mmCIF file of C-alpha atoms in Angstrom:
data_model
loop_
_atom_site.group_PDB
_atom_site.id
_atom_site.type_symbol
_atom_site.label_atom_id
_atom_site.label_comp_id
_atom_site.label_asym_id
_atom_site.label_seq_id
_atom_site.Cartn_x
_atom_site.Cartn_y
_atom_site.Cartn_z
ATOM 1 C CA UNK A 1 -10.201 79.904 163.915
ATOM 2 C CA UNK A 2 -8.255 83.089 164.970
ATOM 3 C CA UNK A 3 -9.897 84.718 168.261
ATOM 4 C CA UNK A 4 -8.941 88.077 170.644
ATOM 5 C CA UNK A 5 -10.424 87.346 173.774
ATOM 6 C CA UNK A 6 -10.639 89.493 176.929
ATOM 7 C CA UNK A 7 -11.610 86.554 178.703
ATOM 8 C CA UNK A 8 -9.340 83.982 180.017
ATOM 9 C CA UNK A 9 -8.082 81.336 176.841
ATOM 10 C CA UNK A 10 -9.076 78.078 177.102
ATOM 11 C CA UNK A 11 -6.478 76.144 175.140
ATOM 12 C CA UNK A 12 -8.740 72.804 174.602
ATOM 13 C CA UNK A 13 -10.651 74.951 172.689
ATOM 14 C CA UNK A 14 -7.970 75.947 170.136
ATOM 15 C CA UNK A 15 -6.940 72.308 169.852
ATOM 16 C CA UNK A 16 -10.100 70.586 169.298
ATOM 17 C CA UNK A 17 -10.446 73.424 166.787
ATOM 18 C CA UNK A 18 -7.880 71.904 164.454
ATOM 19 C CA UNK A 19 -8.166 68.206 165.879
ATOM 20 C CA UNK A 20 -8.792 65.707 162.697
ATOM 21 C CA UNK A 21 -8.842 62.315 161.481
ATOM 22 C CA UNK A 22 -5.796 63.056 158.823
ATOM 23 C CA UNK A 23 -4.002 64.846 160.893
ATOM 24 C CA UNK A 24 -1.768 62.674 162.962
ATOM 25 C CA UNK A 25 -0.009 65.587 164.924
ATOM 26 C CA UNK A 26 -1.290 68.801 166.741
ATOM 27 C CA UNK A 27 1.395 71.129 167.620
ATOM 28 C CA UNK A 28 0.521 73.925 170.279
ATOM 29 C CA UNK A 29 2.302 76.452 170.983
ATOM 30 C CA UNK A 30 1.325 78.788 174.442
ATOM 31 C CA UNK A 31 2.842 82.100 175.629
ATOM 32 C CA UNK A 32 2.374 83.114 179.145
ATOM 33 C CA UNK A 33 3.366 86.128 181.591
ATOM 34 C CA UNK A 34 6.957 85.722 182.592
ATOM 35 C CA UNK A 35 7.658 86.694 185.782
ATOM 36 C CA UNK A 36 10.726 88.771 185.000
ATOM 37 C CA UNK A 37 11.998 91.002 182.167
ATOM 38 C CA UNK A 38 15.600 92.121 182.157
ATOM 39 C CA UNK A 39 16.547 91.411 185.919
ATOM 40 C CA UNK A 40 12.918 93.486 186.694
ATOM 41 C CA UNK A 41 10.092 91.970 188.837
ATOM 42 C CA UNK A 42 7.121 91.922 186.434
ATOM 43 C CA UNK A 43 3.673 93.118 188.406
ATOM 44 C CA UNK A 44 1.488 92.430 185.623
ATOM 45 C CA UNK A 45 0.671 93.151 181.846
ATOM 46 C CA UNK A 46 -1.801 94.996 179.743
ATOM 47 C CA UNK A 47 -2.578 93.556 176.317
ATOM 48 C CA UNK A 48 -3.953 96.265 173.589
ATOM 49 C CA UNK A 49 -5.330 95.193 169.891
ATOM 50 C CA UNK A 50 -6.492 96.864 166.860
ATOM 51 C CA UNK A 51 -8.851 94.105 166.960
ATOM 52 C CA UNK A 52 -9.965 94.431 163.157
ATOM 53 C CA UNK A 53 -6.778 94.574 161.717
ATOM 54 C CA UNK A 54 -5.138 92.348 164.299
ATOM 55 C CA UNK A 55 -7.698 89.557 163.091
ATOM 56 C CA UNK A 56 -6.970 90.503 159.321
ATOM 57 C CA UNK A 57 -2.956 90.131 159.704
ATOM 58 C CA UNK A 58 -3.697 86.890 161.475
ATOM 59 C CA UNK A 59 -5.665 85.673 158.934
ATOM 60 C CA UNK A 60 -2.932 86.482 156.378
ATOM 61 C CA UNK A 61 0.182 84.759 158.474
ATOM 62 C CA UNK A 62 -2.038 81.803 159.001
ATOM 63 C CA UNK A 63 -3.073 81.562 155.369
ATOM 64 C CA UNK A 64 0.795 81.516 154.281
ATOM 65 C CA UNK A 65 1.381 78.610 156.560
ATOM 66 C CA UNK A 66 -1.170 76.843 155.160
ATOM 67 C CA UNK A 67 0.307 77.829 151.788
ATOM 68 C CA UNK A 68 3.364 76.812 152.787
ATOM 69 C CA UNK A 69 3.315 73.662 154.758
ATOM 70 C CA UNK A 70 0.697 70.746 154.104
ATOM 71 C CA UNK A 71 -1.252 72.082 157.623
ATOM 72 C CA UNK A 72 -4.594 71.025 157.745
ATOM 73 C CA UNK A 73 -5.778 73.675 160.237
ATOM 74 C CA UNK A 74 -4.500 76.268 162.360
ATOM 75 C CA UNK A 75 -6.228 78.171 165.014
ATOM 76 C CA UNK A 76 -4.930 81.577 166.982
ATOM 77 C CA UNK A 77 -6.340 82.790 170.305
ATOM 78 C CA UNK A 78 -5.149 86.176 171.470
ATOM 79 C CA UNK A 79 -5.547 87.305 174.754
ATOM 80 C CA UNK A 80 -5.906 90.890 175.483
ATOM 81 C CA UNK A 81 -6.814 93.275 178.791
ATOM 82 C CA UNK A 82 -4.899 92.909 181.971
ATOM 83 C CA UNK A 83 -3.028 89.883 182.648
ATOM 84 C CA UNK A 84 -0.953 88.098 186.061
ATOM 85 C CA UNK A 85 1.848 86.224 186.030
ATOM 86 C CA UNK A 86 1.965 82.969 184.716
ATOM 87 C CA UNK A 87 -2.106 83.760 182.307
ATOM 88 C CA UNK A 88 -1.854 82.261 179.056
ATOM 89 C CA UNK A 89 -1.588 85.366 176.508
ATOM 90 C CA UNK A 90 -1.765 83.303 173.445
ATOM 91 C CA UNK A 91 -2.147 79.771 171.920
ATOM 92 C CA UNK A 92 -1.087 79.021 168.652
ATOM 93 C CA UNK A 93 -2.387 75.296 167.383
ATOM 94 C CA UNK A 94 -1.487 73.689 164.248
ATOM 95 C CA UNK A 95 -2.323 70.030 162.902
ATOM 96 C CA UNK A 96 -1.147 68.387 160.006
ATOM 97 C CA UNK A 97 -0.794 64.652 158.654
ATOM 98 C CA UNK A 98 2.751 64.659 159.861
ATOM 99 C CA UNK A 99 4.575 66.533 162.797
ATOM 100 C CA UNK A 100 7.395 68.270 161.165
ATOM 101 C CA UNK A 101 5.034 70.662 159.514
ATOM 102 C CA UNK A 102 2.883 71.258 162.310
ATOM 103 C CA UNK A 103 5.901 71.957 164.518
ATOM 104 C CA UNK A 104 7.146 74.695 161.445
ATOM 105 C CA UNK A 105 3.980 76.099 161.247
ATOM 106 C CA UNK A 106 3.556 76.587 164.723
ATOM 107 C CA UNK A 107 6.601 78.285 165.106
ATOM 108 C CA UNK A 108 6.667 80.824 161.619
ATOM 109 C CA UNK A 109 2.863 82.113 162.955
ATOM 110 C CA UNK A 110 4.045 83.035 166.727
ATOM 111 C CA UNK A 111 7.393 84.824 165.147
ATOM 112 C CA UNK A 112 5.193 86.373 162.244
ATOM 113 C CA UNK A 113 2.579 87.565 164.936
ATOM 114 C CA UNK A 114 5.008 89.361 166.866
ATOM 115 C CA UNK A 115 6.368 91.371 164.119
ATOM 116 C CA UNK A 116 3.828 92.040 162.630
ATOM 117 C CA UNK A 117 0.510 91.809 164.279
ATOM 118 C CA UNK A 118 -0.988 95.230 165.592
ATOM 119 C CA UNK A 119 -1.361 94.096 169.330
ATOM 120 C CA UNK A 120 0.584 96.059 172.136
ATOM 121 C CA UNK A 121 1.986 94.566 175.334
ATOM 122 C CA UNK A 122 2.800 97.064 178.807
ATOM 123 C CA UNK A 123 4.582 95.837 180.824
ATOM 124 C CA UNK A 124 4.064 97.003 184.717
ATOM 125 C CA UNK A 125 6.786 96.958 187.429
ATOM 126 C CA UNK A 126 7.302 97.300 190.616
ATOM 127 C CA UNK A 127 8.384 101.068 189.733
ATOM 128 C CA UNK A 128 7.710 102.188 185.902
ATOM 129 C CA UNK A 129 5.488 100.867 183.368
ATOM 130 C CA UNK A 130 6.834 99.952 179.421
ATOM 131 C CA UNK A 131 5.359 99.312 176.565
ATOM 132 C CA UNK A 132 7.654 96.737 175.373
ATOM 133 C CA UNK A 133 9.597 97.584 172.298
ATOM 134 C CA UNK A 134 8.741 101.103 171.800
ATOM 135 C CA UNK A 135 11.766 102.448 172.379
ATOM 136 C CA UNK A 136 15.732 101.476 170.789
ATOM 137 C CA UNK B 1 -8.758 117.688 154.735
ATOM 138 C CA UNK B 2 -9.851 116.872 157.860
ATOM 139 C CA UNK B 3 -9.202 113.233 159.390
ATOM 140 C CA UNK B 4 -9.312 111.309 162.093
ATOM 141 C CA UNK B 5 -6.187 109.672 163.487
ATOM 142 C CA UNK B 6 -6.850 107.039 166.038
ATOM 143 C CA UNK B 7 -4.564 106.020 168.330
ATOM 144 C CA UNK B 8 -3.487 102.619 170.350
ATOM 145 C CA UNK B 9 -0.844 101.652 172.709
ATOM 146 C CA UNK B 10 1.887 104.192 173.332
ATOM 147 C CA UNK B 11 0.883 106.514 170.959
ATOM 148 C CA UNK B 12 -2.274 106.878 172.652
ATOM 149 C CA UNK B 13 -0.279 108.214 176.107
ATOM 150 C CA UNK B 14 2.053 110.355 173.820
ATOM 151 C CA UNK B 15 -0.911 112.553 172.530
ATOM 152 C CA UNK B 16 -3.036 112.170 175.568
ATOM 153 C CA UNK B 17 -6.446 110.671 173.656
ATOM 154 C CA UNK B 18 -7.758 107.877 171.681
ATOM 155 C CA UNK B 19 -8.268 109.543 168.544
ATOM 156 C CA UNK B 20 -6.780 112.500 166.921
ATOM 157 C CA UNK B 21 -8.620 115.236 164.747
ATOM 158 C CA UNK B 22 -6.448 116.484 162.106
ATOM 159 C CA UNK B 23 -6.195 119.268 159.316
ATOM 160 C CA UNK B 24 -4.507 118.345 156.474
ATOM 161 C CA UNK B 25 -3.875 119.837 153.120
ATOM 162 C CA UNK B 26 -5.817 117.619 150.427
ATOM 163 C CA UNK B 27 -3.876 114.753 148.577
ATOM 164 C CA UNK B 28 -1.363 114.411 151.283
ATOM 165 C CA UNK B 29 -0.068 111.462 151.810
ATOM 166 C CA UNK B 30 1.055 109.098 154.447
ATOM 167 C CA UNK B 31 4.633 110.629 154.829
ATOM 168 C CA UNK B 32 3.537 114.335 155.575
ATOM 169 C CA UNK B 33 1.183 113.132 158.096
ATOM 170 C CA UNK B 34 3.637 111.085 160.112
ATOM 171 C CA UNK B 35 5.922 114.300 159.612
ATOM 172 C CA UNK B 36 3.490 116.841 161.000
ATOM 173 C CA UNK B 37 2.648 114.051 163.989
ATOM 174 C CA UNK B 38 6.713 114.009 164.834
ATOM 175 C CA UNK B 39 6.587 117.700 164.159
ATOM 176 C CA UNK B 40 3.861 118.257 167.002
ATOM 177 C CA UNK B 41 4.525 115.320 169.104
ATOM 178 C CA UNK B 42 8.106 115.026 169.052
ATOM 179 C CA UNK B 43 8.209 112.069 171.509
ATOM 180 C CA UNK B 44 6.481 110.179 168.377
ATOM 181 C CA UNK B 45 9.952 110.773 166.715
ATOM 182 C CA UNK B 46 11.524 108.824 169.198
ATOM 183 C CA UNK B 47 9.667 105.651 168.983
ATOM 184 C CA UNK B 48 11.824 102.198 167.279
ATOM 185 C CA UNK B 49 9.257 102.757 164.425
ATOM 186 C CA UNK B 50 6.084 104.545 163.696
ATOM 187 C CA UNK B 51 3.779 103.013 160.714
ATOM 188 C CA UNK B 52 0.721 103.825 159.828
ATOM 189 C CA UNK B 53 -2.184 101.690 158.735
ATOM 190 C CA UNK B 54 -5.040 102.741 156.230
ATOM 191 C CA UNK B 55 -8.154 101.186 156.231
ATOM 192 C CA UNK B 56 -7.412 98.101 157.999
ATOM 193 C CA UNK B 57 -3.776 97.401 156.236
ATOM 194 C CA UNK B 58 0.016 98.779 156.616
ATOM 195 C CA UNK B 59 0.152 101.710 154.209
ATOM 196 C CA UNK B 60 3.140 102.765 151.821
ATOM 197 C CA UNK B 61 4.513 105.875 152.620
ATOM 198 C CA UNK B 62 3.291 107.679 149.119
ATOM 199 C CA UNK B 63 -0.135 106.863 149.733
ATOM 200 C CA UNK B 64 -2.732 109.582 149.113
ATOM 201 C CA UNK B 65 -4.860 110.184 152.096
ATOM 202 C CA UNK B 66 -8.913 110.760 151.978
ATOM 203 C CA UNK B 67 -11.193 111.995 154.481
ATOM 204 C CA UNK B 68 -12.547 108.641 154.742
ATOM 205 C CA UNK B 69 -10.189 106.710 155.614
ATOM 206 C CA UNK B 70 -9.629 104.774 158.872
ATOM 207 C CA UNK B 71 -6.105 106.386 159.892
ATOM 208 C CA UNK B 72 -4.496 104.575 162.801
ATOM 209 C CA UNK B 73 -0.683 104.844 163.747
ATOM 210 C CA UNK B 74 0.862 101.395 164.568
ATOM 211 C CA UNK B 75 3.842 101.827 167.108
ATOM 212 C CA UNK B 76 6.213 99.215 167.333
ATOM 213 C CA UNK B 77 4.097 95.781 167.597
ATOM 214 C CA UNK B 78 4.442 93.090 171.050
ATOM 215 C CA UNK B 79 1.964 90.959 170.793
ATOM 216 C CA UNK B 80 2.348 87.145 171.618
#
């Protein structure tokens, strides 16, 4: 299951998603608004998607996992819109018959989704607003 | 040609507008559009990267443009 939402996640959701009788570990991973960036005071953050080809390059990192590793399911849920400190911007959940995997899995998606998933993150201060890695 | 470019994240401020009309001499490719985007928008030039995706995927640089394609420049990705 790969979701964007603009609503808040629910992270039971992503978990029952991949929840099974073989697998006897679920590995979630969830990434929420840090308070601070660099020193900075973080207001709040805006989340922006190319939602059709956000879901397609999802699809693709989560079908190499599952090439990869013997996962029996993974499910992604994206947040996007405005978001406080401390919301849940994404959960990542992966289960497979035997935690190592699940805990690799887990991991290569979030670092894959970050380089490579067409979703943009501004960050807003107290004085300036960034869109986080745009610049060197 | 004549496409449309559309436009997310910080590219979107840069130019000012969601989407971007564009004239284009036929069979160009991917490379002289991002070049005549830096050329008019040189703040574009100044981004960590600047890809563009084609129909829904990450396009090679010598790809041949058509008018219907779904042109959208991808600035450096933060998701997660």
């Amino acid at each position: 299951m790969i979701v964007l939402t603009s609503k808040p996640i629910n992270v039971q959701r992503a978990i029952d998603e991949v929840s099974s009788a073989e697998a006897g570990a679920v590995v979630v991973f969830i990434g929420t608004v840090r308070n601070m960036t660099d020193g900075k005071r973080v207001v709040k953050l805006d989340f922006e998607a190319y939602d059709k080809m956000a879901i397609s390059e999802l699809e693709k990192i989560v079908n190499e996992a599952v090439d990869q590793w013997p996962i029996k399911n993974i499910s992604v849920i994206h947040r996007t819109g405005n978001l406080r400190i401390s919301d849940i911007a994404v959960v990542i959940a992966a289960s497979s018959p035997h935690r190592k995997e699940a805990f690799r899995a887990c991991e290569f998606v979030i670092d894959t989704l970050k380089e490579t998933v067409p979703i943009w993150k501004k960050e807003f201060f107290e004085d300036e607003e960034i869109w986080v890695a745009a610049h060197p | 040609m004549r496409l449309n470019v559309k436009l997310y994240g910080i590219t979107k401020e840069i130019v000012g507008q969601t989407e971007l009309k564009y004239c284009l001499s036929s069979s160009s490719d991917v490379s002289s559009l991002r070049k005549e985007l830096k050329r008019e928008y040189p703040e574009l030039g100044r981004l960590t990267s600047l890809l563009v995706a084609v129909n829904g995927e990450y396009a090679p640089r010598d790809l041949v443009l058509n008018e219907q394609d779904e042109v959208v420049l991808i600035p450096p990705v933060s998701g997660g």
